[in-house]
Every structure is written in C-alpha cells, then in structure tokens.
JSON list of C-alpha atoms in Angstrom, two decimals:
[
{"chain": "A", "resi": 854, "resn": "MET", "atom": "CA", "xyz": [49.63, -8.36, -5.53]},
{"chain": "A", "resi": 855, "resn": "ILE", "atom": "CA", "xyz": [52.23, -5.73, -4.78]},
{"chain": "A", "resi": 856, "resn": "THR", "atom": "CA", "xyz": [54.86, -4.51, -7.38]},
{"chain": "A", "resi": 857, "resn": "ARG", "atom": "CA", "xyz": [57.88, -2.89, -5.76]},
{"chain": "A", "resi": 858, "resn": "SER", "atom": "CA", "xyz": [60.21, -0.58, -7.47]},
{"chain": "A", "resi": 859, "resn": "SER", "atom": "CA", "xyz": [62.74, 0.89, -4.85]},
{"chain": "A", "resi": 860, "resn": "SER", "atom": "CA", "xyz": [60.48, 2.12, -2.16]},
{"chain": "A", "resi": 861, "resn": "ALA", "atom": "CA", "xyz": [57.45, 2.86, -4.38]},
{"chain": "A", "resi": 862, "resn": "TYR", "atom": "CA", "xyz": [54.95, 0.32, -4.88]},
{"chain": "A", "resi": 863, "resn": "ILE", "atom": "CA", "xyz": [51.87, -0.24, -6.91]},
{"chain": "A", "resi": 864, "resn": "GLU", "atom": "CA", "xyz": [49.12, -2.57, -5.89]},
{"chain": "A", "resi": 865, "resn": "SER", "atom": "CA", "xyz": [47.33, -4.73, -8.34]},
{"chain": "A", "resi": 866, "resn": "THR", "atom": "CA", "xyz": [44.00, -3.24, -9.40]},
{"chain": "A", "resi": 867, "resn": "SER", "atom": "CA", "xyz": [42.37, -6.78, -9.80]},
{"chain": "A", "resi": 868, "resn": "ASP", "atom": "CA", "xyz": [41.19, -6.79, -6.21]},
{"chain": "A", "resi": 869, "resn": "LEU", "atom": "CA", "xyz": [39.81, -3.30, -6.10]},
{"chain": "A", "resi": 870, "resn": "VAL", "atom": "CA", "xyz": [36.22, -2.55, -5.16]},
{"chain": "A", "resi": 871, "resn": "GLU", "atom": "CA", "xyz": [34.69, -1.31, -8.34]},
{"chain": "A", "resi": 872, "resn": "ASP", "atom": "CA", "xyz": [34.00, 2.39, -7.17]},
{"chain": "A", "resi": 873, "resn": "ALA", "atom": "CA", "xyz": [36.68, 2.44, -4.56]},
{"chain": "A", "resi": 874, "resn": "ILE", "atom": "CA", "xyz": [38.52, 5.81, -4.32]},
{"chain": "A", "resi": 875, "resn": "ARG", "atom": "CA", "xyz": [42.09, 5.17, -5.46]},
{"chain": "A", "resi": 876, "resn": "VAL", "atom": "CA", "xyz": [44.66, 6.74, -3.12]},
{"chain": "A", "resi": 877, "resn": "LEU", "atom": "CA", "xyz": [48.42, 7.38, -3.58]},
{"chain": "A", "resi": 878, "resn": "VAL", "atom": "CA", "xyz": [50.35, 7.89, -0.39]},
{"chain": "A", "resi": 879, "resn": "VAL", "atom": "CA", "xyz": [53.52, 10.07, -0.60]},
{"chain": "A", "resi": 880, "resn": "ASP", "atom": "CA", "xyz": [55.66, 10.27, 2.47]},
{"chain": "A", "resi": 881, "resn": "SER", "atom": "CA", "xyz": [59.46, 10.01, 3.04]},
{"chain": "A", "resi": 882, "resn": "SER", "atom": "CA", "xyz": [58.93, 8.00, 6.03]},
{"chain": "A", "resi": 883, "resn": "GLU", "atom": "CA", "xyz": [58.08, 4.27, 5.55]},
{"chain": "A", "resi": 884, "resn": "ALA", "atom": "CA", "xyz": [56.44, 4.15, 8.88]},
{"chain": "A", "resi": 885, "resn": "MET", "atom": "CA", "xyz": [54.03, 6.92, 7.92]},
{"chain": "A", "resi": 886, "resn": "ARG", "atom": "CA", "xyz": [53.25, 5.42, 4.63]},
{"chain": "A", "resi": 887, "resn": "GLU", "atom": "CA", "xyz": [52.51, 2.03, 6.41]},
{"chain": "A", "resi": 888, "resn": "GLY", "atom": "CA", "xyz": [50.53, 3.86, 9.09]},
{"chain": "A", "resi": 889, "resn": "ILE", "atom": "CA", "xyz": [48.32, 5.67, 6.57]},
{"chain": "A", "resi": 890, "resn": "ARG", "atom": "CA", "xyz": [47.82, 2.48, 4.55]},
{"chain": "A", "resi": 891, "resn": "HIS", "atom": "CA", "xyz": [46.80, 0.62, 7.79]},
{"chain": "A", "resi": 892, "resn": "MET", "atom": "CA", "xyz": [44.29, 3.38, 8.68]},
{"chain": "A", "resi": 893, "resn": "LEU", "atom": "CA", "xyz": [42.71, 3.17, 5.30]},
{"chain": "A", "resi": 894, "resn": "ALA", "atom": "CA", "xyz": [42.68, -0.63, 5.03]},
{"chain": "A", "resi": 895, "resn": "GLY", "atom": "CA", "xyz": [39.49, -1.27, 6.95]},
{"chain": "A", "resi": 896, "resn": "ASP", "atom": "CA", "xyz": [37.36, 0.99, 4.59]},
{"chain": "A", "resi": 897, "resn": "GLU", "atom": "CA", "xyz": [36.14, -0.85, 1.61]},
{"chain": "A", "resi": 898, "resn": "GLY", "atom": "CA", "xyz": [35.47, 2.36, -0.32]},
{"chain": "A", "resi": 899, "resn": "ILE", "atom": "CA", "xyz": [39.01, 3.54, -0.22]},
{"chain": "A", "resi": 900, "resn": "LYS", "atom": "CA", "xyz": [41.98, 1.67, -1.66]},
{"chain": "A", "resi": 901, "resn": "VAL", "atom": "CA", "xyz": [45.70, 2.62, -1.34]},
{"chain": "A", "resi": 902, "resn": "VAL", "atom": "CA", "xyz": [46.86, 1.73, -4.82]},
{"chain": "A", "resi": 903, "resn": "ALA", "atom": "CA", "xyz": [50.43, 3.02, -4.60]},
{"chain": "A", "resi": 904, "resn": "GLU", "atom": "CA", "xyz": [53.03, 4.62, -2.37]},
{"chain": "A", "resi": 905, "resn": "ALA", "atom": "CA", "xyz": [55.94, 6.93, -3.04]},
{"chain": "A", "resi": 906, "resn": "ARG", "atom": "CA", "xyz": [58.76, 8.28, -0.88]},
{"chain": "A", "resi": 907, "resn": "ASN", "atom": "CA", "xyz": [59.36, 11.43, -2.69]},
{"chain": "A", "resi": 908, "resn": "GLY", "atom": "CA", "xyz": [58.05, 13.91, -5.33]},
{"chain": "A", "resi": 909, "resn": "LYS", "atom": "CA", "xyz": [59.77, 12.20, -8.26]},
{"chain": "A", "resi": 910, "resn": "GLU", "atom": "CA", "xyz": [58.29, 8.94, -7.50]},
{"chain": "A", "resi": 911, "resn": "ALA", "atom": "CA", "xyz": [54.92, 10.53, -6.90]},
{"chain": "A", "resi": 912, "resn": "LEU", "atom": "CA", "xyz": [54.95, 12.20, -10.39]},
{"chain": "A", "resi": 913, "resn": "GLU", "atom": "CA", "xyz": [55.88, 8.86, -12.07]},
{"chain": "A", "resi": 914, "resn": "LEU", "atom": "CA", "xyz": [53.13, 7.14, -10.24]},
{"chain": "A", "resi": 915, "resn": "VAL", "atom": "CA", "xyz": [50.45, 9.72, -11.00]},
{"chain": "A", "resi": 916, "resn": "ALA", "atom": "CA", "xyz": [51.24, 9.24, -14.75]},
{"chain": "A", "resi": 917, "resn": "LYS", "atom": "CA", "xyz": [50.85, 5.45, -14.45]},
{"chain": "A", "resi": 918, "resn": "ILE", "atom": "CA", "xyz": [47.92, 4.93, -12.12]},
{"chain": "A", "resi": 919, "resn": "THR", "atom": "CA", "xyz": [45.79, 8.15, -12.14]},
{"chain": "A", "resi": 920, "resn": "PRO", "atom": "CA", "xyz": [44.80, 8.11, -8.53]},
{"chain": "A", "resi": 921, "resn": "ASP", "atom": "CA", "xyz": [41.65, 9.98, -7.23]},
{"chain": "A", "resi": 922, "resn": "ILE", "atom": "CA", "xyz": [43.30, 11.23, -4.13]},
{"chain": "A", "resi": 923, "resn": "ILE", "atom": "CA", "xyz": [46.89, 11.81, -3.11]},
{"chain": "A", "resi": 924, "resn": "ILE", "atom": "CA", "xyz": [47.83, 12.03, 0.57]},
{"chain": "A", "resi": 925, "resn": "LEU", "atom": "CA", "xyz": [51.01, 14.12, 0.54]},
{"chain": "A", "resi": 926, "resn": "ASP", "atom": "CA", "xyz": [53.51, 14.71, 3.35]},
{"chain": "A", "resi": 927, "resn": "GLY", "atom": "CA", "xyz": [53.81, 18.50, 3.47]},
{"chain": "A", "resi": 928, "resn": "SER", "atom": "CA", "xyz": [57.45, 18.36, 4.56]},
{"chain": "A", "resi": 929, "resn": "LEU", "atom": "CA", "xyz": [58.97, 15.91, 2.09]},
{"chain": "A", "resi": 930, "resn": "ARG", "atom": "CA", "xyz": [62.80, 15.87, 2.65]},
{"chain": "A", "resi": 931, "resn": "GLY", "atom": "CA", "xyz": [64.89, 17.80, 0.07]},
{"chain": "A", "resi": 932, "resn": "THR", "atom": "CA", "xyz": [61.68, 18.79, -2.06]},
{"chain": "A", "resi": 933, "resn": "ASP", "atom": "CA", "xyz": [59.80, 22.04, -2.48]},
{"chain": "A", "resi": 934, "resn": "THR", "atom": "CA", "xyz": [56.26, 20.53, -1.77]},
{"chain": "A", "resi": 935, "resn": "THR", "atom": "CA", "xyz": [54.39, 23.38, -3.34]},
{"chain": "A", "resi": 936, "resn": "LYS", "atom": "CA", "xyz": [56.23, 22.71, -6.64]},
{"chain": "A", "resi": 937, "resn": "ILE", "atom": "CA", "xyz": [55.41, 18.99, -6.42]},
{"chain": "A", "resi": 938, "resn": "ILE", "atom": "CA", "xyz": [51.67, 19.94, -5.83]},
{"chain": "A", "resi": 939, "resn": "SER", "atom": "CA", "xyz": [51.82, 22.16, -8.83]},
{"chain": "A", "resi": 940, "resn": "HIS", "atom": "CA", "xyz": [53.50, 19.62, -11.14]},
{"chain": "A", "resi": 941, "resn": "ILE", "atom": "CA", "xyz": [50.95, 16.88, -10.05]},
{"chain": "A", "resi": 942, "resn": "LYS", "atom": "CA", "xyz": [48.03, 19.25, -10.90]},
{"chain": "A", "resi": 943, "resn": "GLU", "atom": "CA", "xyz": [49.62, 19.86, -14.30]},
{"chain": "A", "resi": 944, "resn": "CYS", "atom": "CA", "xyz": [49.78, 16.08, -14.95]},
{"chain": "A", "resi": 945, "resn": "SER", "atom": "CA", "xyz": [46.45, 15.23, -13.38]},
{"chain": "A", "resi": 946, "resn": "PRO", "atom": "CA", "xyz": [44.11, 18.19, -12.91]},
{"chain": "A", "resi": 947, "resn": "LEU", "atom": "CA", "xyz": [41.24, 16.29, -11.41]},
{"chain": "A", "resi": 948, "resn": "VAL", "atom": "CA", "xyz": [43.26, 14.52, -8.72]},
{"chain": "A", "resi": 949, "resn": "GLY", "atom": "CA", "xyz": [42.52, 15.66, -5.15]},
{"chain": "A", "resi": 950, "resn": "ILE", "atom": "CA", "xyz": [45.67, 16.49, -3.09]},
{"chain": "A", "resi": 951, "resn": "ILE", "atom": "CA", "xyz": [45.44, 16.32, 0.73]},
{"chain": "A", "resi": 952, "resn": "VAL", "atom": "CA", "xyz": [48.49, 17.73, 2.42]},
{"chain": "A", "resi": 953, "resn": "LEU", "atom": "CA", "xyz": [49.48, 16.54, 5.89]},
{"chain": "A", "resi": 954, "resn": "ASN", "atom": "CA", "xyz": [51.42, 19.28, 7.64]},
{"chain": "A", "resi": 955, "resn": "ASP", "atom": "CA", "xyz": [51.37, 20.94, 11.11]},
{"chain": "A", "resi": 956, "resn": "GLN", "atom": "CA", "xyz": [52.54, 24.29, 9.87]},
{"chain": "A", "resi": 957, "resn": "GLN", "atom": "CA", "xyz": [49.62, 26.75, 9.21]},
{"chain": "A", "resi": 958, "resn": "SER", "atom": "CA", "xyz": [51.93, 29.02, 7.26]},
{"chain": "A", "resi": 959, "resn": "PHE", "atom": "CA", "xyz": [52.06, 26.31, 4.53]},
{"chain": "A", "resi": 960, "resn": "LEU", "atom": "CA", "xyz": [48.32, 26.26, 4.14]},
{"chain": "A", "resi": 961, "resn": "VAL", "atom": "CA", "xyz": [48.00, 29.14, 1.76]},
{"chain": "A", "resi": 962, "resn": "PRO", "atom": "CA", "xyz": [50.84, 28.25, -0.62]},
{"chain": "A", "resi": 963, "resn": "ALA", "atom": "CA", "xyz": [49.51, 24.63, -0.73]},
{"chain": "A", "resi": 964, "resn": "ILE", "atom": "CA", "xyz": [45.98, 25.65, -1.64]},
{"chain": "A", "resi": 965, "resn": "GLU", "atom": "CA", "xyz": [47.31, 28.27, -4.16]},
{"chain": "A", "resi": 966, "resn": "ASN", "atom": "CA", "xyz": [49.34, 25.54, -5.84]},
{"chain": "A", "resi": 967, "resn": "GLY", "atom": "CA", "xyz": [46.37, 23.20, -6.04]},
{"chain": "A", "resi": 968, "resn": "ALA", "atom": "CA", "xyz": [46.06, 21.29, -2.86]},
{"chain": "A", "resi": 969, "resn": "SER", "atom": "CA", "xyz": [42.49, 20.25, -2.05]},
{"chain": "A", "resi": 970, "resn": "GLY", "atom": "CA", "xyz": [42.91, 19.54, 1.63]},
{"chain": "A", "resi": 971, "resn": "PHE", "atom": "CA", "xyz": [45.26, 20.41, 4.56]},
{"chain": "A", "resi": 972, "resn": "LEU", "atom": "CA", "xyz": [45.24, 18.33, 7.56]},
{"chain": "A", "resi": 973, "resn": "SER", "atom": "CA", "xyz": [47.39, 18.08, 10.75]},
{"chain": "A", "resi": 974, "resn": "GLY", "atom": "CA", "xyz": [49.98, 15.35, 10.57]},
{"chain": "A", "resi": 975, "resn": "ASP", "atom": "CA", "xyz": [48.49, 13.51, 13.52]},
{"chain": "A", "resi": 976, "resn": "VAL", "atom": "CA", "xyz": [44.97, 13.36, 11.95]},
{"chain": "A", "resi": 977, "resn": "GLY", "atom": "CA", "xyz": [42.95, 10.39, 13.22]},
{"chain": "A", "resi": 978, "resn": "ARG", "atom": "CA", "xyz": [41.54, 7.63, 10.97]},
{"chain": "A", "resi": 979, "resn": "SER", "atom": "CA", "xyz": [37.97, 8.81, 10.93]},
{"chain": "A", "resi": 980, "resn": "ASP", "atom": "CA", "xyz": [38.90, 12.38, 10.02]},
{"chain": "A", "resi": 981, "resn": "LEU", "atom": "CA", "xyz": [41.29, 11.18, 7.28]},
{"chain": "A", "resi": 982, "resn": "ILE", "atom": "CA", "xyz": [38.65, 8.96, 5.72]},
{"chain": "A", "resi": 983, "resn": "GLY", "atom": "CA", "xyz": [36.09, 11.75, 6.03]},
{"chain": "A", "resi": 984, "resn": "ALA", "atom": "CA", "xyz": [38.48, 14.20, 4.28]},
{"chain": "A", "resi": 985, "resn": "ILE", "atom": "CA", "xyz": [39.20, 11.79, 1.54]},
{"chain": "A", "resi": 986, "resn": "ARG", "atom": "CA", "xyz": [35.44, 11.36, 0.78]},
{"chain": "A", "resi": 987, "resn": "ILE", "atom": "CA", "xyz": [34.79, 15.05, 0.96]},
{"chain": "A", "resi": 988, "resn": "VAL", "atom": "CA", "xyz": [37.60, 16.07, -1.42]},
{"chain": "A", "resi": 989, "resn": "HIS", "atom": "CA", "xyz": [36.67, 13.21, -3.75]},
{"chain": "A", "resi": 990, "resn": "LEU", "atom": "CA", "xyz": [32.95, 13.71, -3.90]},
{"chain": "A", "resi": 991, "resn": "TRP", "atom": "CA", "xyz": [32.48, 17.40, -3.67]},
{"chain": "A", "resi": 992, "resn": "ARG", "atom": "CA", "xyz": [35.85, 18.69, -4.85]},
{"chain": "A", "resi": 993, "resn": "MET", "atom": "CA", "xyz": [35.90, 21.09, -1.97]},
{"chain": "A", "resi": 994, "resn": "VAL", "atom": "CA", "xyz": [38.91, 22.53, -0.22]},
{"chain": "A", "resi": 995, "resn": "LEU", "atom": "CA", "xyz": [39.02, 21.21, 3.26]},
{"chain": "A", "resi": 996, "resn": "PHE", "atom": "CA", "xyz": [41.51, 22.43, 5.97]},
{"chain": "A", "resi": 997, "resn": "GLN", "atom": "CA", "xyz": [41.89, 21.76, 9.62]},
{"chain": "A", "resi": 998, "resn": "GLN", "atom": "CA", "xyz": [42.93, 24.16, 12.30]},
{"chain": "A", "resi": 999, "resn": "GLY", "atom": "CA", "xyz": [43.32, 22.49, 15.66]},
{"chain": "A", "resi": 1000, "resn": "SER", "atom": "CA", "xyz": [40.06, 20.37, 15.94]},
{"chain": "A", "resi": 1001, "resn": "ASN", "atom": "CA", "xyz": [38.04, 22.58, 13.63]},
{"chain": "A", "resi": 1002, "resn": "PHE", "atom": "CA", "xyz": [37.49, 21.65, 9.95]},
{"chain": "A", "resi": 1003, "resn": "THR", "atom": "CA", "xyz": [36.59, 24.37, 7.28]},
{"chain": "A", "resi": 1004, "resn": "LEU", "atom": "CA", "xyz": [35.20, 23.70, 3.76]},
{"chain": "A", "resi": 1005, "resn": "VAL", "atom": "CA", "xyz": [35.49, 26.01, 0.90]},
{"chain": "A", "resi": 1006, "resn": "LYS", "atom": "CA", "xyz": [33.50, 25.40, -2.36]},
{"chain": "A", "resi": 1007, "resn": "LEU", "atom": "CA", "xyz": [35.93, 25.39, -5.41]}
]
C-alpha cells in the first residue's frame, strides 16, 4: 500500500522482506524517483519505502520512517544539498546517504557533511545496488570517478 502526501510517499511496511535494506529516494524529478524505484524493485533485499521531492520532505520522512539508506539527488533545485545532508545526519546519524551527482567538485563537501557514497547520476542498476549494500553493510564511504570505484573505511 502506498500513502501519498503531495509528491512524497511512504510505502506500507507490511510487505517488506524482514531484513530488507530500507531506502528513501530524494530527487526533484518524478521520473528519476520512478527510475530509481524501478531499478531497485527487482532486488528482494532492498526496498524503497519512501520518496521525497525536496530536502524538507526528506527531513520529515527521515524522522517518520528511519531509512537505512538515502539516495539523494546532489543537485536538488533551490536547496543547498550539503546542508540537507548535514541536517539528515543530525536527525539520523546511522543512515547512509548516497549522493547522485556528476560534479566531482561536490564530492568533498558532500563527504565532509556526512555523505556515505557519491555516484554518477547515470549509475547503472548493478552499481547502485552494490553501492547500497556496501554502504549499508560496511559503513564505508564509496565514491565513483568515471568507471572506477573507491572505498574509504570510516
């Protein structure tokens, strides 16, 4: 069951796989949110439990659903994404935040403010699923430069 409030939604937890990684997707583009949800839908160990279109909705949802991982658009319209990352980590220090952004200059500020991963906006399904699992299980910082991935132990 899906509960909608403006463009944000929370999915019922009754149909979750018991140990599924709970994901919140935050992107101003509905098409991107749907695309990410579709990419993750085939993996039984990962469940998109909510979506938000901006930082305000994301902060509200983090307080309500305590996701394990947040997939965050690094270029949310009208928002300082680094501040959103920082606020999310204040509310939920254990959540892993994976930022999707093509600007390498954003990598250091994102990591300094608490991001756990930094991937290209055109990341493929298997790489996104792998990143979610790595960040969730090992609490490592993962970042992508071109086709290369680097892990840094926290």
